[in-house]
Coordinates of C-alpha atoms and ligand atoms in Angstrom, one line a residue:
M1 CA -1.9 -13.1 -10.9
R2 CA -4.5 -10.0 -9.6
I3 CA -8.4 -10.0 -8.7
D4 CA -9.5 -5.8 -10.5
R5 CA -12.6 -5.8 -9.4
L6 CA -15.3 -7.9 -6.6
T7 CA -18.9 -7.4 -6.5
L8 CA -21.2 -8.7 -4.5
E9 CA -25.0 -9.0 -3.7
H10 CA -26.0 -10.1 -0.7
F11 CA -22.7 -11.9 0.7
R12 CA -23.3 -11.6 4.6
N13 CA -23.5 -8.3 5.4
Y14 CA -22.8 -6.5 2.4
N15 CA -25.6 -5.6 0.8
R16 CA -24.7 -5.2 -2.7
Q17 CA -21.0 -4.0 -3.2
D18 CA -18.7 -2.8 -6.4
V19 CA -15.3 -2.5 -5.4
A20 CA -11.9 -1.9 -7.7
F21 CA -8.6 -3.6 -6.3
D22 CA -5.1 -1.6 -6.3
T23 CA -3.0 -4.6 -8.2
D24 CA -0.2 -4.6 -5.2
C25 CA -1.3 -3.7 -2.2
N26 CA -5.2 -3.1 -0.8
V27 CA -5.4 -2.4 3.1
I28 CA -8.8 -2.9 4.6
F29 CA -9.8 -1.2 8.1
G30 CA -12.5 -0.5 10.3
E31 CA -14.1 -1.3 13.6
N32 CA -15.0 -4.9 14.7
A33 CA -18.1 -6.5 13.2
Q34 CA -17.5 -4.1 10.2
G35 CA -17.2 -6.8 7.2
K36 CA -13.3 -6.9 6.6
T37 CA -13.3 -10.6 7.3
N38 CA -16.3 -11.5 4.9
L39 CA -14.4 -9.2 2.1
L40 CA -11.7 -11.8 2.2
E41 CA -13.8 -14.3 2.4
A42 CA -15.4 -13.9 -0.4
I43 CA -12.5 -13.4 -2.5
Q44 CA -10.8 -16.9 -1.0
Y45 CA -14.3 -18.1 -1.9
L46 CA -13.8 -17.4 -5.6
S47 CA -10.6 -18.5 -5.8
C48 CA -11.6 -22.6 -4.9
G49 CA -15.4 -22.3 -3.9
H50 CA -14.6 -22.8 -0.1
S51 CA -15.0 -20.3 3.0
S52 CA -11.8 -21.5 5.7
R53 CA -14.8 -20.6 8.4
A54 CA -17.9 -20.8 7.1
K55 CA -19.6 -24.7 7.7
S56 CA -22.1 -23.8 4.7
D57 CA -22.7 -22.2 1.7
R58 CA -26.1 -20.6 3.7
E59 CA -24.1 -18.8 6.6
L60 CA -22.3 -16.8 3.8
I61 CA -25.7 -15.6 2.5
G62 CA -27.0 -12.5 4.0
F63 CA -29.6 -12.8 7.0
Q64 CA -32.7 -11.0 5.3
A65 CA -31.8 -13.0 1.6
E66 CA -32.4 -15.9 -0.2
N67 CA -29.4 -15.9 -2.7
A68 CA -25.7 -14.7 -2.5
L69 CA -23.7 -13.4 -5.7
I70 CA -19.8 -13.2 -5.7
Q71 CA -18.3 -12.2 -8.8
G72 CA -15.2 -11.1 -9.3
Q73 CA -12.8 -10.0 -12.5
I74 CA -9.5 -11.4 -12.5
F75 CA -6.2 -11.0 -14.7
A76 CA -4.0 -14.5 -14.7
R77 CA -1.7 -15.9 -17.5
D78 CA -1.8 -12.9 -19.1
R79 CA -5.8 -12.7 -19.8
E80 CA -9.0 -11.5 -17.9
F81 CA -11.5 -14.1 -16.4
V82 CA -14.6 -13.4 -14.9
L83 CA -14.9 -15.2 -12.2
R84 CA -19.2 -15.5 -11.1
T85 CA -20.4 -17.9 -8.1
E86 CA -23.7 -17.7 -6.8
L87 CA -25.0 -19.4 -3.3
Y88 CA -28.6 -20.2 -2.8
R89 CA -30.8 -21.2 0.3
E90 CA -32.5 -23.9 -0.8
K91 CA -30.8 -25.4 -3.6
R92 CA -26.7 -26.2 -4.8
R93 CA -25.0 -23.8 -5.7
K94 CA -23.7 -22.1 -9.1
L95 CA -20.3 -21.3 -10.2
W96 CA -19.0 -20.0 -13.8
V97 CA -15.8 -19.4 -15.8
N98 CA -16.4 -16.7 -18.1
K99 CA -20.6 -17.3 -18.6
V100 CA -19.3 -21.1 -18.5
P101 CA -21.0 -22.9 -16.1
A102 CA -18.2 -24.7 -14.2
K103 CA -18.8 -28.3 -12.6
T104 CA -16.4 -28.1 -9.9
S105 CA -14.7 -25.7 -7.7
S106 CA -11.2 -26.6 -9.2
E107 CA -12.2 -24.7 -12.4
L108 CA -12.4 -22.0 -10.5
S109 CA -9.0 -22.9 -8.8
Q110 CA -7.1 -23.4 -12.2
V111 CA -7.8 -19.4 -13.1
F112 CA -7.3 -18.2 -9.5
Q113 CA -5.2 -18.7 -6.0
T114 CA -5.7 -17.6 -3.0
V115 CA -3.6 -18.1 0.2
F116 CA -5.7 -17.0 3.3
F117 CA -3.8 -16.3 6.9
C118 CA -6.1 -15.4 9.7
P119 CA -5.9 -15.5 13.6
E120 CA -7.4 -18.9 13.2
D121 CA -4.3 -20.5 11.5
L122 CA -2.5 -20.4 14.5
L123 CA -4.7 -24.0 15.2
L124 CA -2.6 -25.3 12.5
I125 CA 0.3 -25.7 15.0
R126 CA -1.7 -26.2 18.2
E127 CA -4.9 -28.3 17.2
G128 CA -5.0 -32.5 16.2
A129 CA -4.0 -33.3 12.6
A130 CA -7.3 -32.8 11.5
A131 CA -6.3 -28.5 10.8
R132 CA -2.9 -29.8 9.2
R133 CA -4.8 -32.3 6.9
K134 CA -7.6 -29.3 5.9
F135 CA -4.1 -27.1 5.3
L136 CA -2.6 -29.9 2.9
D137 CA -6.2 -30.3 1.3
Q138 CA -6.9 -27.0 0.9
A139 CA -3.5 -25.8 -0.8
L140 CA -3.4 -29.4 -3.1
C141 CA -7.0 -28.9 -3.9
Q142 CA -6.3 -25.3 -5.7
L143 CA -2.6 -26.7 -7.2
R144 CA -3.4 -30.1 -8.7
P145 CA -6.9 -31.1 -9.7
R146 CA -5.6 -34.2 -9.8
Y147 CA -5.3 -34.5 -6.0
A148 CA -8.9 -32.8 -5.5
A149 CA -10.3 -35.5 -7.8
A150 CA -8.7 -38.1 -5.8
L151 CA -9.7 -36.6 -2.6
A152 CA -13.1 -36.4 -3.4
A153 CA -12.7 -39.7 -4.5
Y154 CA -11.5 -40.9 -1.4
R155 CA -13.7 -39.2 1.2
R156 CA -16.6 -41.0 -1.3
V157 CA -15.7 -44.7 -0.6
Y158 CA -15.0 -44.1 2.6
A159 CA -18.3 -42.8 3.4
H160 CA -19.6 -46.2 2.1
K161 CA -17.4 -47.8 3.8
T162 CA -18.1 -47.0 6.7
R163 CA -21.9 -47.3 6.0
I164 CA -21.2 -51.3 4.7
L165 CA -18.5 -51.6 8.5
R166 CA -21.7 -49.9 10.4
D167 CA -24.0 -52.2 8.7
C168 CA -23.0 -55.4 8.2
E169 CA -24.3 -57.3 10.6
E170 CA -27.9 -56.6 10.0
Q171 CA -26.9 -57.4 6.3
P172 CA -23.7 -59.5 6.0
G173 CA -24.1 -59.6 2.2
L174 CA -23.1 -55.6 2.5
L175 CA -18.9 -57.5 3.2
D176 CA -19.0 -58.9 -0.6
M177 CA -18.3 -55.1 -1.7
L178 CA -15.5 -54.2 1.0
P179 CA -13.0 -56.2 -1.3
E180 CA -13.8 -53.6 -4.0
F181 CA -14.3 -50.4 -1.9
N182 CA -10.8 -51.3 0.1
E183 CA -9.0 -51.1 -4.2
R184 CA -11.0 -47.7 -4.3
L185 CA -9.9 -46.5 -1.3
I186 CA -6.1 -48.0 -2.1
Q187 CA -5.9 -46.3 -5.7
S188 CA -7.3 -42.8 -4.6
G189 CA -5.2 -42.8 -1.5
A190 CA -1.9 -43.3 -2.8
V191 CA -2.3 -40.2 -4.8
I192 CA -3.1 -38.6 -2.5
I193 CA 0.2 -40.0 -0.1
H194 CA 1.8 -38.8 -3.5
Y195 CA 1.0 -35.7 -3.8
R196 CA 1.2 -34.6 0.1
A197 CA 4.4 -35.9 0.7
Q198 CA 5.6 -34.0 -3.0
F199 CA 4.5 -30.6 -1.1
T200 CA 5.6 -31.4 2.0
E201 CA 8.6 -31.5 0.7
K202 CA 9.0 -28.2 -0.8
L203 CA 6.9 -27.0 2.2
A204 CA 9.5 -27.8 4.7
V205 CA 12.3 -25.9 2.9
C206 CA 10.5 -22.5 2.3
A207 CA 9.1 -22.6 5.5
A208 CA 11.9 -23.3 7.3
A209 CA 13.6 -20.4 5.5
N210 CA 11.0 -18.4 6.8
H211 CA 11.0 -19.2 9.9
A212 CA 14.9 -18.7 10.4
D213 CA 14.1 -14.8 9.3
C214 CA 11.8 -14.2 11.2
S215 CA 13.4 -15.5 14.4
G216 CA 16.2 -13.4 13.7
G217 CA 18.0 -16.8 12.9
K218 CA 17.7 -17.9 16.4
E219 CA 15.0 -20.8 15.5
K220 CA 14.7 -23.9 13.1
L221 CA 11.6 -25.4 12.1
S222 CA 10.8 -28.2 10.6
V223 CA 7.6 -30.4 9.0
N224 CA 7.8 -33.5 8.5
Y225 CA 5.3 -35.7 6.9
K226 CA 3.6 -38.7 8.6
T227 CA 1.9 -41.4 7.3
V228 CA 0.6 -45.0 7.4
S229 CA 3.3 -46.9 8.9
T230 CA 3.8 -49.1 5.5
V231 CA 4.9 -46.7 3.9
L232 CA 8.8 -46.1 3.9
N233 CA 9.5 -43.4 2.4
P234 CA 5.8 -41.4 0.5
L235 CA 8.3 -40.3 -1.9
E236 CA 8.1 -42.7 -3.7
G237 CA 6.7 -43.5 -7.2
L238 CA 3.0 -44.1 -7.1
P239 CA 2.9 -47.9 -8.0
L240 CA 5.1 -49.2 -4.7
L241 CA 2.8 -46.4 -2.8
T242 CA 0.0 -48.6 -3.8
D243 CA 1.2 -51.9 -2.7
Q244 CA 2.4 -50.9 0.6
L245 CA -1.0 -49.1 1.2
R246 CA -2.7 -52.5 0.4
A247 CA -0.4 -54.3 2.3
H248 CA -1.5 -51.9 5.0
M249 CA -4.8 -52.0 4.2
E250 CA -4.8 -56.0 4.5
S251 CA -2.8 -55.6 8.1
H252 CA -6.0 -53.6 9.4
K253 CA -8.6 -55.9 7.8
Q254 CA -10.0 -57.7 10.8
A255 CA -9.2 -54.9 13.0
E256 CA -11.7 -53.0 10.8
L257 CA -14.2 -55.5 11.2
G258 CA -13.7 -56.2 14.5
S259 CA -14.3 -52.2 15.3
R260 CA -16.9 -52.7 12.9
L261 CA -14.7 -48.8 12.1
C262 CA -12.3 -47.8 9.3
L263 CA -9.2 -47.9 11.3
S264 CA -6.3 -46.2 9.3
G265 CA -5.2 -44.6 6.1
P266 CA -4.7 -41.2 4.8
H267 CA -7.2 -40.3 6.4
K268 CA -5.0 -40.2 9.6
D269 CA -2.0 -38.4 8.1
D270 CA -0.1 -35.8 9.9
L271 CA 2.3 -32.8 9.3
L272 CA 5.2 -33.1 12.2
V273 CA 6.2 -29.3 12.9
E274 CA 8.8 -29.1 15.5
I275 CA 10.6 -26.2 16.5
D276 CA 14.3 -26.9 17.6
G277 CA 13.7 -30.5 17.6
R278 CA 10.6 -30.3 20.0
D279 CA 6.6 -31.1 18.9
A280 CA 5.7 -27.3 18.3
K281 CA 2.5 -28.6 19.5
T282 CA 3.5 -29.4 22.6
Y283 CA 6.2 -26.8 23.1
S284 CA 5.7 -23.6 21.3
S285 CA 5.3 -20.5 22.9
Q286 CA 2.3 -17.6 20.9
G287 CA 5.1 -15.9 19.6
Q288 CA 6.5 -19.0 18.2
T289 CA 3.5 -20.7 17.1
R290 CA 2.7 -17.4 14.8
T291 CA 5.5 -17.3 13.5
A292 CA 5.6 -20.9 12.6
A293 CA 1.9 -20.5 11.0
L294 CA 2.8 -17.8 9.6
S295 CA 6.0 -19.6 7.9
L296 CA 4.0 -22.2 6.4
K297 CA 1.1 -20.1 5.2
L298 CA 3.6 -17.7 3.3
A299 CA 6.0 -21.4 1.5
E300 CA 2.4 -22.3 0.9
R301 CA 2.4 -18.6 -1.6
E302 CA 6.0 -19.3 -2.8
I303 CA 5.6 -23.2 -3.5
Y304 CA 2.3 -21.8 -5.9
K305 CA 4.5 -19.5 -7.6
N306 CA 7.2 -22.0 -8.3
V307 CA 4.8 -24.2 -9.8
T308 CA 2.3 -22.0 -11.7
G309 CA 4.9 -19.3 -12.5
E310 CA 2.5 -16.8 -10.4
A311 CA 1.9 -15.8 -6.9
P312 CA -1.3 -16.6 -5.5
I313 CA -3.3 -13.4 -3.8
L314 CA -2.1 -13.2 -0.3
L315 CA -5.0 -12.1 1.7
L316 CA -4.2 -11.5 5.4
D317 CA -6.7 -11.2 8.6
D318 CA -5.4 -9.7 11.2
V319 CA -2.3 -10.5 11.9
L320 CA 0.1 -7.8 12.3
S321 CA -1.6 -6.7 15.4
E322 CA -0.3 -9.2 17.3
L323 CA 3.4 -9.4 16.6
D324 CA 6.4 -7.4 17.6
P325 CA 7.7 -4.8 15.8
R326 CA 10.3 -7.1 14.2
R327 CA 8.0 -9.4 13.7
Q328 CA 5.6 -7.1 11.6
E329 CA 8.6 -6.1 10.1
F330 CA 9.5 -9.2 8.2
V331 CA 5.7 -9.8 7.1
L332 CA 5.7 -6.5 5.3
N333 CA 8.8 -7.5 4.0
R334 CA 8.0 -10.8 2.7
I335 CA 4.5 -9.8 1.5
S336 CA 5.4 -8.2 -1.6
G337 CA 5.8 -9.8 -5.0
G338 CA 2.2 -10.6 -5.8
Q339 CA -1.3 -8.6 -5.0
V340 CA -1.7 -8.5 -1.1
F341 CA -5.0 -7.9 1.1
I342 CA -4.4 -7.3 4.4
T343 CA -7.2 -5.9 7.1
C344 CA -6.6 -4.2 10.1
C345 CA -8.3 -2.4 12.6
E346 CA -5.9 1.1 13.0
D347 CA -6.3 3.3 10.2
D348 CA -2.9 5.5 10.7
R349 CA 0.1 3.5 10.6
L350 CA -0.3 0.5 7.7
P351 CA -0.9 3.0 5.0
V352 CA 2.1 4.1 5.3
L353 CA 3.7 1.6 5.9
L354 CA 2.6 0.0 2.7
G355 CA 1.5 2.1 -0.3
G356 CA -1.4 1.0 -2.0
K357 CA -5.1 1.7 -1.7
V358 CA -7.0 2.1 1.6
F359 CA -10.4 0.9 1.9
H360 CA -12.6 2.2 4.9
I361 CA -15.5 -0.6 5.6
A362 CA -18.4 0.2 7.9
A363 CA -21.5 -1.3 8.8
G364 CA -21.2 -3.7 5.1
K365 CA -20.2 -0.6 2.8
V366 CA -16.8 0.1 1.3
L367 CA -17.2 3.4 2.6
E368 CA -13.7 4.9 0.5
S369 CA -11.0 4.4 -0.8
F370 CA -8.2 6.5 -1.5
Ligands
ATP401 P1 -13.4 -8.0 13.6 O1 -12.6 -6.8 13.7 O2 -13.8 -8.1 14.6 O3 -12.7 -9.3 13.1 P2 -14.9 -7.9 10.9 O4 -14.9 -6.7 10.1 O5 -14.1 -8.7 10.2 O6 -14.5 -7.7 12.5 P3 -16.5 -9.3 9.8 O7 -16.3 -10.7 9.9 O8 -16.1 -9.1 8.8 O9 -16.1 -8.4 10.6 O10 -18.0 -9.5 10.2 C1 -18.9 -8.5 9.7 C2 -20.8 -8.8 10.7 O11 -21.2 -9.5 9.7 C3 -20.8 -9.3 11.6 O12 -21.4 -8.0 12.3 C4 -21.4 -10.4 11.7 O13 -22.3 -10.5 12.5 C5 -22.1 -10.3 10.2 N1 -22.5 -11.6 9.7 C6 -22.1 -12.6 9.0 N2 -22.8 -13.7 8.7 C7 -23.4 -12.7 8.6 C8 -24.8 -13.1 7.1 N3 -24.6 -14.1 6.8 N4 -25.8 -12.1 6.7 C9 -25.4 -10.6 7.5 N5 -24.2 -10.7 8.5 C10 -24.0 -11.4 8.5
MG402 MG1 -11.9 -9.9 11.2

């Protein structure tokens, strides 16, 4: 899988840009605030209709513009695809796959997948459970359309249930709907748990191998999926998971009515990441945190490759600058075997290390490529 060409119009600080990429390695360099991350962000958006750093599509539209365009020529499954997204300030975005309108972003993900690693991904280890759920959700939404649908359904019903619990004192009749909403949460929630558990099992193996390599075999990384307490083994089949989640919901019923909040469920799931048996969130050093986060992201790419037969595009934003030479070498050795985009502020060392095409970005323009 690869992206051969990218066209941008009024995307962030790019006015109009058309750029042809190398099939393997693309090095993007330039000073701060020129548009390096923006370029990777555009590629990520094309793969999943989502940017990991923007809260809304509006942020992506050039300050002076009303709408933005991202279009990419993709080669996947032995054929060419054109993916196109148009973003508007005042109305919903539009997506196309080969000129056919796409209803949801999973239609983009079925063609084109990316794994994005940026400095903020260190929060994956350091922050609360929400950061790790986001990682799982983003990976699985691209990989499994059924997961994306279950997650969207869960979120919709969760929002409804939250409103019911909030307003039920003033409108007690709302409570009549609660059993049906609970059942819908159980059905979509069980699918979510099922996919998260399967994914984490593979992730744990790949990430541990990456981390061991990167640390010269000195450190042991372990990753475990934590979900609701009634689910004893999340790798069990869906019917059992559904029953266990129903039991969980039952046991929280009174407490939920008392607190008027949705208390527990897969929306509280977490990944327990440990290095040498200790919680990485609490005890890991800066270097260990970075290595663990990177090991997880590279594992995500390997899993995709195993599942789909094609490696997703790897987008590495500013990863090398803070790694020591040994860890840099590890990363550079690991990234081959698929198309890679890597940004950096220096212009001399990376091109020699990686080969491929080199792009210089200045003030929202791709100035040269050689
Ligand atoms: P660094 O090396 O510091 O990470 P960068 O090259 O990755 O820099 P980007 O994050 O790509 O920089 O941002 C480049 C510029 O784009 C910033 O100056 C930012 O203010 C600008 N920018 C962000 N959003 C928009 C927008 N919607 N419209 C116009 N410009 C924007
Ligand atoms: Mg940047």
